[in-house]
Tab-separated table of C-alpha atoms in Angstrom:
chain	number	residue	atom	x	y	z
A	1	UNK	CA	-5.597	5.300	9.476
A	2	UNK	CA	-8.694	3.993	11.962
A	3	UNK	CA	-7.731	5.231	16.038
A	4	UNK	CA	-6.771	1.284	16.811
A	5	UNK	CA	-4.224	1.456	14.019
A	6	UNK	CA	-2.623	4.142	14.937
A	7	UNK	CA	-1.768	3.206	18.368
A	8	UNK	CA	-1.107	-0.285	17.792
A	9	UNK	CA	2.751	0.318	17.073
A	10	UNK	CA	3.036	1.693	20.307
A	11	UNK	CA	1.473	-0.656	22.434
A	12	UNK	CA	3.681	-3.505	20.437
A	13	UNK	CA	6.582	-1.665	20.910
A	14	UNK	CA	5.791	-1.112	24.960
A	15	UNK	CA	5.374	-4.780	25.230
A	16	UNK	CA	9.226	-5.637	24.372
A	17	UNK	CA	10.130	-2.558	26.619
A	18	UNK	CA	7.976	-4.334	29.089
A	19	UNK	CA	10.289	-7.457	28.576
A	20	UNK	CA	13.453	-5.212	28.892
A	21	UNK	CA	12.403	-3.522	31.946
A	22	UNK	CA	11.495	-7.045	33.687
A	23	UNK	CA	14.810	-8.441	32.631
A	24	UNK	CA	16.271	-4.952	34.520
A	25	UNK	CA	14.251	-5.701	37.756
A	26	UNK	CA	15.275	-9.625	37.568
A	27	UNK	CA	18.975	-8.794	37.035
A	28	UNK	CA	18.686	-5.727	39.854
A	29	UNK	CA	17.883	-8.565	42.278
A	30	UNK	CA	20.140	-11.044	41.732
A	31	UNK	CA	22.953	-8.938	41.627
A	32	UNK	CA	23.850	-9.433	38.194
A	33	UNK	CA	24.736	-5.982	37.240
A	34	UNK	CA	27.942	-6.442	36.144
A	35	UNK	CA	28.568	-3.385	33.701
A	36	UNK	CA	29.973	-0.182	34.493
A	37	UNK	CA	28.708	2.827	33.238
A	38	UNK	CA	31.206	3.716	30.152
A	39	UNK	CA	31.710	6.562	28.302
A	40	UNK	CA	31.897	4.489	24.887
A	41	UNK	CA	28.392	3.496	25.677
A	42	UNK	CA	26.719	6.964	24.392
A	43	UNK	CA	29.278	6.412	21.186
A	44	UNK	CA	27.684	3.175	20.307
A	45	UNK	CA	23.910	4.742	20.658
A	46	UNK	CA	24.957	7.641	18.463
A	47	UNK	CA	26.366	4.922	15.669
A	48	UNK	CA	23.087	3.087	16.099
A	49	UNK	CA	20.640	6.622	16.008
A	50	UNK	CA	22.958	7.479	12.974
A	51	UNK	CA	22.082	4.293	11.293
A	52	UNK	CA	18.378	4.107	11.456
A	53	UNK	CA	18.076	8.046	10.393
A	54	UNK	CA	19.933	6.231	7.312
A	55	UNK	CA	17.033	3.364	7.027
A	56	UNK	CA	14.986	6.424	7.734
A	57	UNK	CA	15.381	8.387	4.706
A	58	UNK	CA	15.743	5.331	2.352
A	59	UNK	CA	12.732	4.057	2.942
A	60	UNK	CA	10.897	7.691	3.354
A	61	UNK	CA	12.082	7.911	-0.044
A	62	UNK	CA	9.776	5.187	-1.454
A	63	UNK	CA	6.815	5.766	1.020
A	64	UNK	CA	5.977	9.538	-0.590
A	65	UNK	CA	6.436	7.963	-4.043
A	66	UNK	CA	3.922	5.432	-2.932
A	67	UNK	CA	1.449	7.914	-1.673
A	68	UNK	CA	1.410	9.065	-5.344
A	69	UNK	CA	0.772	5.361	-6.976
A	70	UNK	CA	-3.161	4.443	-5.932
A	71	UNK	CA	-3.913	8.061	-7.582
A	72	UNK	CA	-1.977	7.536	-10.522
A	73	UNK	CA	-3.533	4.165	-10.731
A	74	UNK	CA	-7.204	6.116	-10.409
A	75	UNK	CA	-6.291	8.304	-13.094
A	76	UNK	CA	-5.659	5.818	-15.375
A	77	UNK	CA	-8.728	3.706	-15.184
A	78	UNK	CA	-10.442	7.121	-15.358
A	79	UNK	CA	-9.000	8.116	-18.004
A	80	UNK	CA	-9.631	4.916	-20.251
A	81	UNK	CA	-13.202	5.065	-19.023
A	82	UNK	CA	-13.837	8.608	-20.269
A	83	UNK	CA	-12.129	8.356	-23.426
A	84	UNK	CA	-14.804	5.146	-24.345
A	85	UNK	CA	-17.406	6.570	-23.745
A	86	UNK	CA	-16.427	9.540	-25.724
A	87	UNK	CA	-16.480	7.204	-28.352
A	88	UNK	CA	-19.929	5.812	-27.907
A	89	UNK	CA	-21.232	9.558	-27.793
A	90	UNK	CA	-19.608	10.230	-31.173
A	91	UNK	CA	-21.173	7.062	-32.571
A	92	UNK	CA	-24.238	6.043	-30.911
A	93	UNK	CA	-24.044	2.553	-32.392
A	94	UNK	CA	-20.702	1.805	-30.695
A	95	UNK	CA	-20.687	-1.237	-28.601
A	96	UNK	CA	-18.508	0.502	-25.649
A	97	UNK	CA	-20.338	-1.702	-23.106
A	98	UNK	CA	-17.551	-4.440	-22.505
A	99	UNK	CA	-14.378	-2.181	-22.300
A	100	UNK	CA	-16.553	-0.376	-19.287
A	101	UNK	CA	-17.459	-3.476	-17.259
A	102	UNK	CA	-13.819	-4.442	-18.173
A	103	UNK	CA	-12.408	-1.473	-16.107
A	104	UNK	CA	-14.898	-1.746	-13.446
A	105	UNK	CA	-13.629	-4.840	-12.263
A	106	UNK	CA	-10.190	-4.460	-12.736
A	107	UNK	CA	-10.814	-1.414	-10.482
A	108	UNK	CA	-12.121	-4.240	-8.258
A	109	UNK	CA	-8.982	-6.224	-8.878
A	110	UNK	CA	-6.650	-3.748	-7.961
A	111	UNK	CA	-8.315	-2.840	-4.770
A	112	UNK	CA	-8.179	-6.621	-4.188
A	113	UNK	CA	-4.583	-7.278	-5.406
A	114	UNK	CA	-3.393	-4.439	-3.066
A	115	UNK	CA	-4.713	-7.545	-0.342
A	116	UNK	CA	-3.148	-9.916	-2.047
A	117	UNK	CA	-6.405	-11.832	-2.854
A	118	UNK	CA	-4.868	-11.754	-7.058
A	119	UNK	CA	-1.357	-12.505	-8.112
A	120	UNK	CA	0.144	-9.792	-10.006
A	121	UNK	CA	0.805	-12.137	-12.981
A	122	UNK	CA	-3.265	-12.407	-13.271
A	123	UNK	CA	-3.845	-8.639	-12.736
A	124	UNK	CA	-1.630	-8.077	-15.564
A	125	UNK	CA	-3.398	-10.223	-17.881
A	126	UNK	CA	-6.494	-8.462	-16.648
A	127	UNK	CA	-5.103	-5.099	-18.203
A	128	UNK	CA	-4.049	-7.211	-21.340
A	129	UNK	CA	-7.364	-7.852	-22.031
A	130	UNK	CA	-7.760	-4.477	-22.745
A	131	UNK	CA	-6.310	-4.694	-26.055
A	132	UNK	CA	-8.793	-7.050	-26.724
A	133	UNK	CA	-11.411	-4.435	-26.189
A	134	UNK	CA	-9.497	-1.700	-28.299
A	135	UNK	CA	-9.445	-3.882	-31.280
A	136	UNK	CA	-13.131	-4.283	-31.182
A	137	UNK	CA	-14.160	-0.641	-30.768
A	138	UNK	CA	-11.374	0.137	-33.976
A	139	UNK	CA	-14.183	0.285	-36.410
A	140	UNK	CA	-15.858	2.878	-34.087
A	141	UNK	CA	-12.779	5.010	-32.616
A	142	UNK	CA	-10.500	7.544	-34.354
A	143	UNK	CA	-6.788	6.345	-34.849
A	144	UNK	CA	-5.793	9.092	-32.604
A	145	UNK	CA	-8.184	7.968	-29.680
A	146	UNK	CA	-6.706	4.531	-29.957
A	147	UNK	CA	-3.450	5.852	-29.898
A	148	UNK	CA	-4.457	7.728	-26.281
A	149	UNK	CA	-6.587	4.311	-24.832
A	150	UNK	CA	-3.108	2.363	-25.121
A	151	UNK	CA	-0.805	4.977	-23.956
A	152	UNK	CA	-3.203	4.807	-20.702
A	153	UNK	CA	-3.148	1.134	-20.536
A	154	UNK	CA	1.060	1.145	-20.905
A	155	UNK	CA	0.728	3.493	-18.010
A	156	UNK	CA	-1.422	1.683	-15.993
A	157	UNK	CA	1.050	-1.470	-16.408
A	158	UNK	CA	3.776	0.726	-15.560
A	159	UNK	CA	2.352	1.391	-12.308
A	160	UNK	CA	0.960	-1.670	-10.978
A	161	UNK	CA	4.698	-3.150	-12.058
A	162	UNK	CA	6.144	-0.092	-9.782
A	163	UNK	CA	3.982	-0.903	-7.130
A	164	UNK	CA	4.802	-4.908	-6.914
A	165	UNK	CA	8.478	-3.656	-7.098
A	166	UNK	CA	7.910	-1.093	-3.626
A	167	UNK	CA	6.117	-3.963	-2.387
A	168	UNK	CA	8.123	-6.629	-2.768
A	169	UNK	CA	11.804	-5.315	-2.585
A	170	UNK	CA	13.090	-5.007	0.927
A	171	UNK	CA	15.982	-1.942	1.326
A	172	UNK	CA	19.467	-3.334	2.154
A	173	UNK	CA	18.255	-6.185	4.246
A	174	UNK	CA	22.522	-6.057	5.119
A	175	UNK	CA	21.178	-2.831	7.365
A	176	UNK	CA	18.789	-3.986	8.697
A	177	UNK	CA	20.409	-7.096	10.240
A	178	UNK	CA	23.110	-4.726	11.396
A	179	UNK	CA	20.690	-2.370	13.505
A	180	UNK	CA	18.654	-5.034	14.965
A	181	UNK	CA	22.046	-6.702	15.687
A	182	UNK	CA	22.894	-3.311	17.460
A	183	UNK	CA	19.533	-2.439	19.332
A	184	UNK	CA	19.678	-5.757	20.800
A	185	UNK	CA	23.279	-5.897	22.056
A	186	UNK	CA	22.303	-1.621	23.470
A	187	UNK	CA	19.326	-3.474	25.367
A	188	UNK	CA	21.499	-6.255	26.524
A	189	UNK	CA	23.807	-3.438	27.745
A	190	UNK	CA	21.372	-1.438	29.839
A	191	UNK	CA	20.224	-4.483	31.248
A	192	UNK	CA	23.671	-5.801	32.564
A	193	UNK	CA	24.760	-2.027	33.624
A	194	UNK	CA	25.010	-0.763	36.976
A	195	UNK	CA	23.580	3.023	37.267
A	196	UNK	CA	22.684	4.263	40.463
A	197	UNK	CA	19.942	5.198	41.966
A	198	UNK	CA	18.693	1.998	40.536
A	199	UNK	CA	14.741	4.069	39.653
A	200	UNK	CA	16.877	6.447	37.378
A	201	UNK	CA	18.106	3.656	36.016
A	202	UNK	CA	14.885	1.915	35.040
A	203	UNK	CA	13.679	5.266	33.797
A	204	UNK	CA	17.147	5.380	31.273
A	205	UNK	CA	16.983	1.976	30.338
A	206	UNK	CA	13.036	2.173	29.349
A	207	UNK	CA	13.337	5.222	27.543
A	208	UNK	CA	16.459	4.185	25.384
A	209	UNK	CA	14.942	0.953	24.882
A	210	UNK	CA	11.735	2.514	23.741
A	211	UNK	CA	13.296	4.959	21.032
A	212	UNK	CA	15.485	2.107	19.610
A	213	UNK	CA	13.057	-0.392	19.190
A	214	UNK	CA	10.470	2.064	17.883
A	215	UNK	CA	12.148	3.324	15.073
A	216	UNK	CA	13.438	-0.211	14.124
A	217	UNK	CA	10.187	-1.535	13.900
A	218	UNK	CA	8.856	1.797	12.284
A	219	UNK	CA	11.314	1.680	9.537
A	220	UNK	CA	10.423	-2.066	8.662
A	221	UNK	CA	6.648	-1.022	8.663
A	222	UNK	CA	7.047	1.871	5.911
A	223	UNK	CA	9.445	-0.116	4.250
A	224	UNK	CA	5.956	-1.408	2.306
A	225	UNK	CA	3.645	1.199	2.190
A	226	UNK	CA	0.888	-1.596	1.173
A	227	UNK	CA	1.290	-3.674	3.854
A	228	UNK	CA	-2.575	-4.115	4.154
A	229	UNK	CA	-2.518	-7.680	4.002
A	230	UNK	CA	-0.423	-7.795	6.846
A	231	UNK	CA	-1.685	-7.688	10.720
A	232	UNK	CA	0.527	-6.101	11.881
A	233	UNK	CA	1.371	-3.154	9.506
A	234	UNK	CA	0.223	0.106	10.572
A	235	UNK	CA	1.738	2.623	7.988
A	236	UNK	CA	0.425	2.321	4.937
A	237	UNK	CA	-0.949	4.416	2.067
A	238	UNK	CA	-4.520	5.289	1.715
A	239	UNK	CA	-6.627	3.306	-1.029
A	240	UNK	CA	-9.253	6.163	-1.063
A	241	UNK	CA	-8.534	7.317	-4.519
A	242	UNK	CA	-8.709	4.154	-5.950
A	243	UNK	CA	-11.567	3.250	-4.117
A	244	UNK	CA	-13.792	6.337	-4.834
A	245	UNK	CA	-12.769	5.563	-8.579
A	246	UNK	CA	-13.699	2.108	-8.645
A	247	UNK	CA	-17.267	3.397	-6.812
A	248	UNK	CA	-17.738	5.823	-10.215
A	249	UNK	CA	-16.826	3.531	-12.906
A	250	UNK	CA	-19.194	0.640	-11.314
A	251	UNK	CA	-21.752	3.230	-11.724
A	252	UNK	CA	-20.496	4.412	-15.204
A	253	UNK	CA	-20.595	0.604	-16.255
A	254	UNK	CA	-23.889	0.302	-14.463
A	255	UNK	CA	-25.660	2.984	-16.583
A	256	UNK	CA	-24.301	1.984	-19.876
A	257	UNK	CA	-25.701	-1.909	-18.789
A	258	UNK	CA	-28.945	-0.101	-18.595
A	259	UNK	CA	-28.971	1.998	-22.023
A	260	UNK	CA	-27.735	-0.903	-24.003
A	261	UNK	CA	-30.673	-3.125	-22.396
A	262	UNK	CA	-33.041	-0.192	-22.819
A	263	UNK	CA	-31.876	-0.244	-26.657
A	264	UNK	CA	-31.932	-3.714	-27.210
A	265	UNK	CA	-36.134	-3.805	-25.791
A	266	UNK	CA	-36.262	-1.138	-28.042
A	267	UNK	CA	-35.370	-2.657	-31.536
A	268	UNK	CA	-37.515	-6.636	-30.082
A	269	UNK	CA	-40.453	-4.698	-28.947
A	270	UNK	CA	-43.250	-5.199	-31.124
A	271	UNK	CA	-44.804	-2.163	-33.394
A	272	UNK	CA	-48.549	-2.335	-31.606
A	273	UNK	CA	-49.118	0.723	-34.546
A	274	UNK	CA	-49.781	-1.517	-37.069
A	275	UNK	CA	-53.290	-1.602	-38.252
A	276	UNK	CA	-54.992	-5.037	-37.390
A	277	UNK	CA	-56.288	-7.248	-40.806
């Protein structure tokens, strides 16, 4: 997370306390404090605490699992790219070349679908292709190490489907309704009560404010962890796995590009040995 990211919840959170405080000063002034200070009122910010540590761990729940996904998603790719070019050094002649530029850029995909900039109905196809690419190297490739290549592929289709799902699914919307509902009407509350000395008052009602507001708006940020697409997200999971991978298999792709095009000048390049007639 870059410096501005990380305090850019807090300064839009401060800007609706800002509003709440005003409202408090407006009210102040025109004598429109017409709440008394009741003991039910601490009852009703417990409910509401009580309620968002439930959102809390819910959505907690899903965040660490989605720490886990862009490495699992690494792995994968990884994996597929070292098992093909095990093939090619276990048979020289093996065309391997496609299947590697394959999962280069559907290492660039994924990076780009975690943006949004590909549907997940295309990125899926993308993996399909794979099989494509298995079929070809068959004549090349154990039955075994085909076996392996497909169980990795299945995998990585697991997981991208598992990630669209964290991403897409909201966690009982019902609750969230009911604590916005709640933080709003506690706001309202401090607003219209009347606590004296009115500066302890402003103090209360910006620091009660602040802790509601912040944690709604914190649970609804982790509740998708790859939010990057979004302005406003802050909490999200680091790409850098994925990333780092996608770095190494352009450069796995990139060298294999070069031996097949150093073999292929090899077998057109004409034998200047011959003796001249």
């Amino acid at each position: 997370m870059t410096p501005h990211n990380r305090y850019r919840l807090l300064l839009q959170v401060s800007v609706f306390v800002a509003v709440v405080i005003g409202a408090k000063l407006i009210f102040h002034s025109l004598g429109w404090e017409i709440i008394p200070v009741n003991p039910l009122f601490p009852g009703i910010l417990a409910a509401n605490v009580f309620l968002m540590g439930f959102l809390l761990s819910g959505v907690m729940s899903d965040f660490k699992e989605s720490e886990r996904l862009p490495g699992e998603l690494s792995a994968c790719l990884e994996n597929l790219a070292q098992d093909v070019r095990g093939i090619r050094m276990a048979r020289p002649e093996a065309n391997v070349g496609p299947c590697l530029i394959l999962l280069s850029q559907l290492s660039r995909d994924i990076l780009s679908w975690f943006h949004k900039k590909h549907g997940t109905a295309e990125l899926l196809e993308h993996v399909n292709e794979l099989t494509l690419q298995f079929a070809a190297m068959e004549q090349w490739a154990q039955a075994v190490l085909l076996v392996r290549l497909k169980q990795e592929q299945g995998n990585l289709r697991r997981t991208l489907v598992r990630t669209h799902t964290i991403r897409e699914t909201s966690f009982v919307s019902s609750g969230y309704l009911l604590a916005d509902l709640i933080t709003i009407l506690l706001c309202i509350g401090l607003v219209l009560s009347k606590i004296e000395p009115f500066y302890e008052s402003l103090f209360f009602v910006g620091v009660i404010s602040y802790l509601m507001i912040f944690l709604i708006m914190l649970i609804r940020d982790l509740d998708n962890p790859f939010g990057y697409y979004e302005h406003s997200s802050v909490e999200n999971v680091s790409l850098k796995p994925l990333e780092e991978a996608a770095d190494r298999l352009a450069q796995i792709a990139s060298i294999e590009t070069q031996t097949l095009k150093g073999s292929a000048e090899q077998c057109t390049a004409p034998d200047t040995d011959l003796p001249r007639r």
